[in-house]
Coordinates of C-alpha atoms in Angstrom, one line a residue:
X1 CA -146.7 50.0 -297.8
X2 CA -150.5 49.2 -298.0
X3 CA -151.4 45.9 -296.0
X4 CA -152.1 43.8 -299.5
X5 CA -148.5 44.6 -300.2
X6 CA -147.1 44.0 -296.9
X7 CA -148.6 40.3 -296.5
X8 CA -146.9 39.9 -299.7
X9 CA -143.9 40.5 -298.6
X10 CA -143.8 38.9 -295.5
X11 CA -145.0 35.9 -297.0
X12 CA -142.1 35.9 -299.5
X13 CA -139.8 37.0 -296.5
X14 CA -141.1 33.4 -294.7
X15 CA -140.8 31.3 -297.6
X16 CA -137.2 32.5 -298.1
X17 CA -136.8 31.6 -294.4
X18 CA -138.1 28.6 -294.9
X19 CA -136.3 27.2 -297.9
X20 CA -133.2 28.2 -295.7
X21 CA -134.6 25.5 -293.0
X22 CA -135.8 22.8 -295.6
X23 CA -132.6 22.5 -297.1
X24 CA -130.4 22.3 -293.7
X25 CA -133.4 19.4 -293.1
X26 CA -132.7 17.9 -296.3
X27 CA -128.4 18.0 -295.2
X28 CA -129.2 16.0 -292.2
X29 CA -128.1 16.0 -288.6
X30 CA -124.8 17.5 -288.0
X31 CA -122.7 21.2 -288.6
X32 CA -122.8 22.1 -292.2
X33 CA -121.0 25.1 -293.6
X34 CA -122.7 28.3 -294.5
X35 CA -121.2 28.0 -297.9
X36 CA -122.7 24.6 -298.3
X37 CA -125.8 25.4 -297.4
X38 CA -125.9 28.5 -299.6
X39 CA -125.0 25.6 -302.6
X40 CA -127.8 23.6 -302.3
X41 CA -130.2 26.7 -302.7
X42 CA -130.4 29.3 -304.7
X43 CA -129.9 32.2 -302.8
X44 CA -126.5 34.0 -302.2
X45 CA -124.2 33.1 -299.4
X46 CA -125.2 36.4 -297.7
X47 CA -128.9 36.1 -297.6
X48 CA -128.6 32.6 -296.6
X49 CA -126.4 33.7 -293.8
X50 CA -128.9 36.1 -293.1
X51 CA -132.0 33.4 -293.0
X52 CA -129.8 31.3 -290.6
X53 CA -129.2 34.5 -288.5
X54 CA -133.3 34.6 -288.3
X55 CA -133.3 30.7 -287.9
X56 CA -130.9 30.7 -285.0
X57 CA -132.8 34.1 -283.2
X58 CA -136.4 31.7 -283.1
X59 CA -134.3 28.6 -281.8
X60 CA -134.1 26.6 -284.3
X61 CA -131.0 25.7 -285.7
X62 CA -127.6 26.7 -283.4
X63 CA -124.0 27.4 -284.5
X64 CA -121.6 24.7 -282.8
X65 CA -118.7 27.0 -284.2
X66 CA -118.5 30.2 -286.5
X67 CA -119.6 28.7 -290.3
X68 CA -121.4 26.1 -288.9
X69 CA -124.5 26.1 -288.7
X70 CA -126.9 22.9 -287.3
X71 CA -130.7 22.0 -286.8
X72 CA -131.7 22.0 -283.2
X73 CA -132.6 19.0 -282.2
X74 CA -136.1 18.4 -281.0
X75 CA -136.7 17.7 -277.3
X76 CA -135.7 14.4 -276.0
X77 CA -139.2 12.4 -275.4
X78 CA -137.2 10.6 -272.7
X79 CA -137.0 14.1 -270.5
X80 CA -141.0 13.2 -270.0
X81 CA -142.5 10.9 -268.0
X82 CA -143.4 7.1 -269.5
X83 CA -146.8 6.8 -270.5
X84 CA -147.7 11.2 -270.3
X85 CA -146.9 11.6 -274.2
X86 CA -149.7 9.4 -276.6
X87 CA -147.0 6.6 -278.5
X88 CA -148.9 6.9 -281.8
X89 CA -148.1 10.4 -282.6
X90 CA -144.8 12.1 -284.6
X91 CA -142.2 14.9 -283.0
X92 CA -143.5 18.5 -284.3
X93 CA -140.9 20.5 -284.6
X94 CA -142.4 23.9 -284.4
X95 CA -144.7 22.7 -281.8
X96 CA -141.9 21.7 -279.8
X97 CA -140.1 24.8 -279.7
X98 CA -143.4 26.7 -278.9
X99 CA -143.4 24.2 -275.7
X100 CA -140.3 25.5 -274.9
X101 CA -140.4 28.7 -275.1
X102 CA -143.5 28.6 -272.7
X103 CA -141.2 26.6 -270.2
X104 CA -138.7 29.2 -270.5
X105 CA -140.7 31.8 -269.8
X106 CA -142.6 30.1 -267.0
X107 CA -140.3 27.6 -265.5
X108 CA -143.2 25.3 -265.4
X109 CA -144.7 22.2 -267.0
X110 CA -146.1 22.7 -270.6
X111 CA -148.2 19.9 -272.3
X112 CA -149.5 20.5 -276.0
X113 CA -153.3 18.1 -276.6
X114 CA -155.1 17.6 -279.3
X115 CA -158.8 15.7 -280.0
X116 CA -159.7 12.7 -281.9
X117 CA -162.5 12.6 -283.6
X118 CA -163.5 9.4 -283.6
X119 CA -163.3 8.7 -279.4
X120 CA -164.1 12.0 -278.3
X121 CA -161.3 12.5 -276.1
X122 CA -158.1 14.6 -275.8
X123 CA -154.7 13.2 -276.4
X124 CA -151.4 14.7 -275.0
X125 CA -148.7 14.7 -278.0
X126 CA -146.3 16.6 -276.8
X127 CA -144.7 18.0 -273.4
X128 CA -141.8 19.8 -272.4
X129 CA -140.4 20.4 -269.1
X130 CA -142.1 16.9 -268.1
X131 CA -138.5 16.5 -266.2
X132 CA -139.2 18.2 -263.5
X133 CA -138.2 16.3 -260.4
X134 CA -141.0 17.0 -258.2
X135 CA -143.5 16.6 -260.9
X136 CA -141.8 12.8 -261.8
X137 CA -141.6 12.4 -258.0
X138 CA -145.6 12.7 -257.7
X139 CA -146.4 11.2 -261.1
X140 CA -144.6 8.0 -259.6
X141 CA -147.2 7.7 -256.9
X142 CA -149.8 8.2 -259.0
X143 CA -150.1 6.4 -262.1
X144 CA -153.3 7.1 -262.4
X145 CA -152.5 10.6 -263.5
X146 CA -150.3 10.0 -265.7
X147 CA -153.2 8.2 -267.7
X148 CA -155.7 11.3 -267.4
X149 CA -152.9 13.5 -268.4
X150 CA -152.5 11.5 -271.5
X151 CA -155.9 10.6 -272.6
X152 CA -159.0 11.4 -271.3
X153 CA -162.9 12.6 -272.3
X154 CA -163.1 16.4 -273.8
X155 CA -165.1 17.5 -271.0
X156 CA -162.6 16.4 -268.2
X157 CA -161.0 19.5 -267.7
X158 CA -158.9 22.5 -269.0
X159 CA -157.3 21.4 -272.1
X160 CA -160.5 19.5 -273.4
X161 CA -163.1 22.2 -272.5
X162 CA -160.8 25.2 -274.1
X163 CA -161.2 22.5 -277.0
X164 CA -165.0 21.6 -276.7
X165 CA -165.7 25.3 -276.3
X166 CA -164.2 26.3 -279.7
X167 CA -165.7 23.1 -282.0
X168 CA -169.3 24.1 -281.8
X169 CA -170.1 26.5 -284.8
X170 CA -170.7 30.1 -283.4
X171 CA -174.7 29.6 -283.2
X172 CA -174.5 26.7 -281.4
X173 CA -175.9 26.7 -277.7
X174 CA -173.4 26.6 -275.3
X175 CA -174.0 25.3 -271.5
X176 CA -172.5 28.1 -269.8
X177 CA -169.2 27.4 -268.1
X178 CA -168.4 26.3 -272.1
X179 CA -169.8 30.1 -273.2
X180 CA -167.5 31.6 -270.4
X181 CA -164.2 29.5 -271.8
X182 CA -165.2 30.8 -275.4
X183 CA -165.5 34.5 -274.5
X184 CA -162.5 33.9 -272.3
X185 CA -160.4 32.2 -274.8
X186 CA -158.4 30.3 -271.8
X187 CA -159.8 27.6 -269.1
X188 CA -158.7 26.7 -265.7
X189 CA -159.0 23.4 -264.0
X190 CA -157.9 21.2 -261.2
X191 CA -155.6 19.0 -263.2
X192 CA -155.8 14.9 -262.7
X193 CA -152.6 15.4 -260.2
X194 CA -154.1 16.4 -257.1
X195 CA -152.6 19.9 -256.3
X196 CA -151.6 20.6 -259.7
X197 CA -153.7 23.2 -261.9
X198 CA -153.9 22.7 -265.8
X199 CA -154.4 26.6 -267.2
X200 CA -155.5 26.2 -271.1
X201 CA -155.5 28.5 -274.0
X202 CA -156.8 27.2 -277.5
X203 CA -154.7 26.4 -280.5
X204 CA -156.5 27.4 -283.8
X205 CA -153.6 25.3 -286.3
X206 CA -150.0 23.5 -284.6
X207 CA -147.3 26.7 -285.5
X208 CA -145.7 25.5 -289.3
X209 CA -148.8 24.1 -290.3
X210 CA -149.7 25.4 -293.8
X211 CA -152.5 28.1 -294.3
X212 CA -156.0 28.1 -296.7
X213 CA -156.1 31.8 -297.0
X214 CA -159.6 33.6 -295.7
X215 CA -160.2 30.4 -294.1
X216 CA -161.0 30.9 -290.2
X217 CA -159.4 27.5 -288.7
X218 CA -161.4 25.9 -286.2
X219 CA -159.4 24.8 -282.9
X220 CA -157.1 22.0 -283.3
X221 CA -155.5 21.9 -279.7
X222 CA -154.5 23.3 -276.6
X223 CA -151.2 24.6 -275.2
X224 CA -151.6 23.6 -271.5
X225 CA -148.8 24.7 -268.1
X226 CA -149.6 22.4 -265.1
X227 CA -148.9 24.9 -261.8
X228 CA -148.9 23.7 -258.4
X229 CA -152.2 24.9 -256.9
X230 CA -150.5 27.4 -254.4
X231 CA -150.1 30.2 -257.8
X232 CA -152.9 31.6 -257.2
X233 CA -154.5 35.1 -257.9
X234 CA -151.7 37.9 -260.2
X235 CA -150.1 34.6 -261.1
X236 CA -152.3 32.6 -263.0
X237 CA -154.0 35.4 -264.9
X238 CA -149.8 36.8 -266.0
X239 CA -149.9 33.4 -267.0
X240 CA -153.4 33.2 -269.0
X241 CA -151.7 36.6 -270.6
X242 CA -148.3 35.2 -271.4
X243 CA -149.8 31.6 -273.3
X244 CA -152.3 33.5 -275.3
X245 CA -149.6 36.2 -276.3
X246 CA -146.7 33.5 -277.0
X247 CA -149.4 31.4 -278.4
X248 CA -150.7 33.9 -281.2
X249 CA -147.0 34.9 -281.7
X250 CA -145.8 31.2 -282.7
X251 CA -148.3 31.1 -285.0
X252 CA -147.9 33.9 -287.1
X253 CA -144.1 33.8 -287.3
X254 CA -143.5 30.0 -287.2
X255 CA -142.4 28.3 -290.4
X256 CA -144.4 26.2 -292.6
X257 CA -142.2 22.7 -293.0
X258 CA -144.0 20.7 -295.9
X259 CA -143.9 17.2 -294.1
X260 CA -146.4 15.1 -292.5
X261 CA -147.0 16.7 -289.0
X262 CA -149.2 14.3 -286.9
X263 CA -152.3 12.2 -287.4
X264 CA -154.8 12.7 -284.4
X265 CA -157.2 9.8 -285.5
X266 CA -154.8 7.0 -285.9
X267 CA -153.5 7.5 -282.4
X268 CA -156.9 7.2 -281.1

């Protein structure tokens, strides 16, 4: 199969997938039987048994019992800290369960930023594993942090330079520890909680956000772990390894949901 052909197909294979996931959306919270999901599309009950097979595999939906099948819910914004994720901004689904694979995989704190426009700064809209007792424990003593790890200037550190590296157009002059993140495609900081590290790898579109083909996307965010400053050396650069590869991968497989995802400017 030549690669024209293949794209095809995988696109048809997602959509498929997809229309699978919009109509257990459009059912609502709650189990739902295969055969009623099946009904509201217009696929067979075997490929839609299929799609939910696919569905349940990338952690999206779960099966409470055998015929049932049920959208995962997203993660509980209570699990974080009060004041770490921005109030203005909306749950992303696919997002979400990008952030949680990464703390899955690293057992550590993973904060998704993005930039607005219009202040210049970088915005934390989504975390997960934020629950971590230690991490609450020093967050408590300093609030501070918790401000900086929610909003704070591009230029601060790891999640706003991965950022400011990729915005400038190619020919643009670059001071040099920006040129470094650029060809590196990952940045490493001292985070605003002293003795954590904030490792930071760029986000070129939020996974399920639709495509213009031949378009090259600039940078939209950054997928961000907080480590304790003790990981040093192999560590940090298996990690650097694992968020770009997890990173790329959630992109190209996630699915496209045709709702409203976030709006960056209006919670600046």
């Amino acid at each position: 199969m030549d690669t024209g052909r293949r794209s095809s197909h995988q696109r048809r294979e997602r959509d498929r997938t997809n229309a699978v996931l919009h109509t257990l959306l459009q059912l609502g919270p709650g189990p739902h039987k295969s055969r009623d999901i099946a009904a509201a599309t217009t696929m067979g009950e075997d490929e839609v048994r299929r799609r939910l097979l696919q569905l349940f595999g990338a952690k999206v939906c779960f099966r409470p019992r055998y015929g049932y099948w049920e959208i995962r819910p997203l993660t509980d914004a209570s699990t974080a800290p009060p004041g770490l994720v921005h109030p203005n901004t909306t749950p992303l689904l696919d997002a979400n369960l990008l952030l949680e694979d990464l703390h899955d995989r690293t057992q550590q704190t993973v904060l998704l930023h993005t930039y607005s426009p219009v202040t210049g700064e970088r915005l934390c809209i989504a975390a997960a594993g934020a629950h971590d007792v230690r991490l609450r424990r020093e967050l408590a003593f300093t609030p501070r942090a918790v401000d900086r790890l929610r909003q704070a200037p591009l230029d601060s550190d790891a999640p706003g330079l991965v950022m400011l590296a990729n915005l400038a157009g190619h020919d643009a002059p670059l001071r040099e520890d920006l040129r470094q993140v650029r060809s590196a495609q990952v940045s490493l900081t001292d985070s605003p909680l002293p003795g954590w590290i904030l490792v930071s790898v760029p986000l070129r579109r939020l996974p399920g956000a639709p495509v213009i083909p031949g378009a090259e996307p600039r940078v939209v965010a950054a997928v961000s772990i907080l480590v304790p400053d003790h990981a040093q050396g192999d560590p940090l650069v298996a990690y650097e390894r694992l968020m770009r590869n997890t990173v790329q991968a959630a992109i190209e497989t996630s699915v496209v949901i045709a709702r409203r995802r976030f709006a960056a400017t209006r919670a600046a």
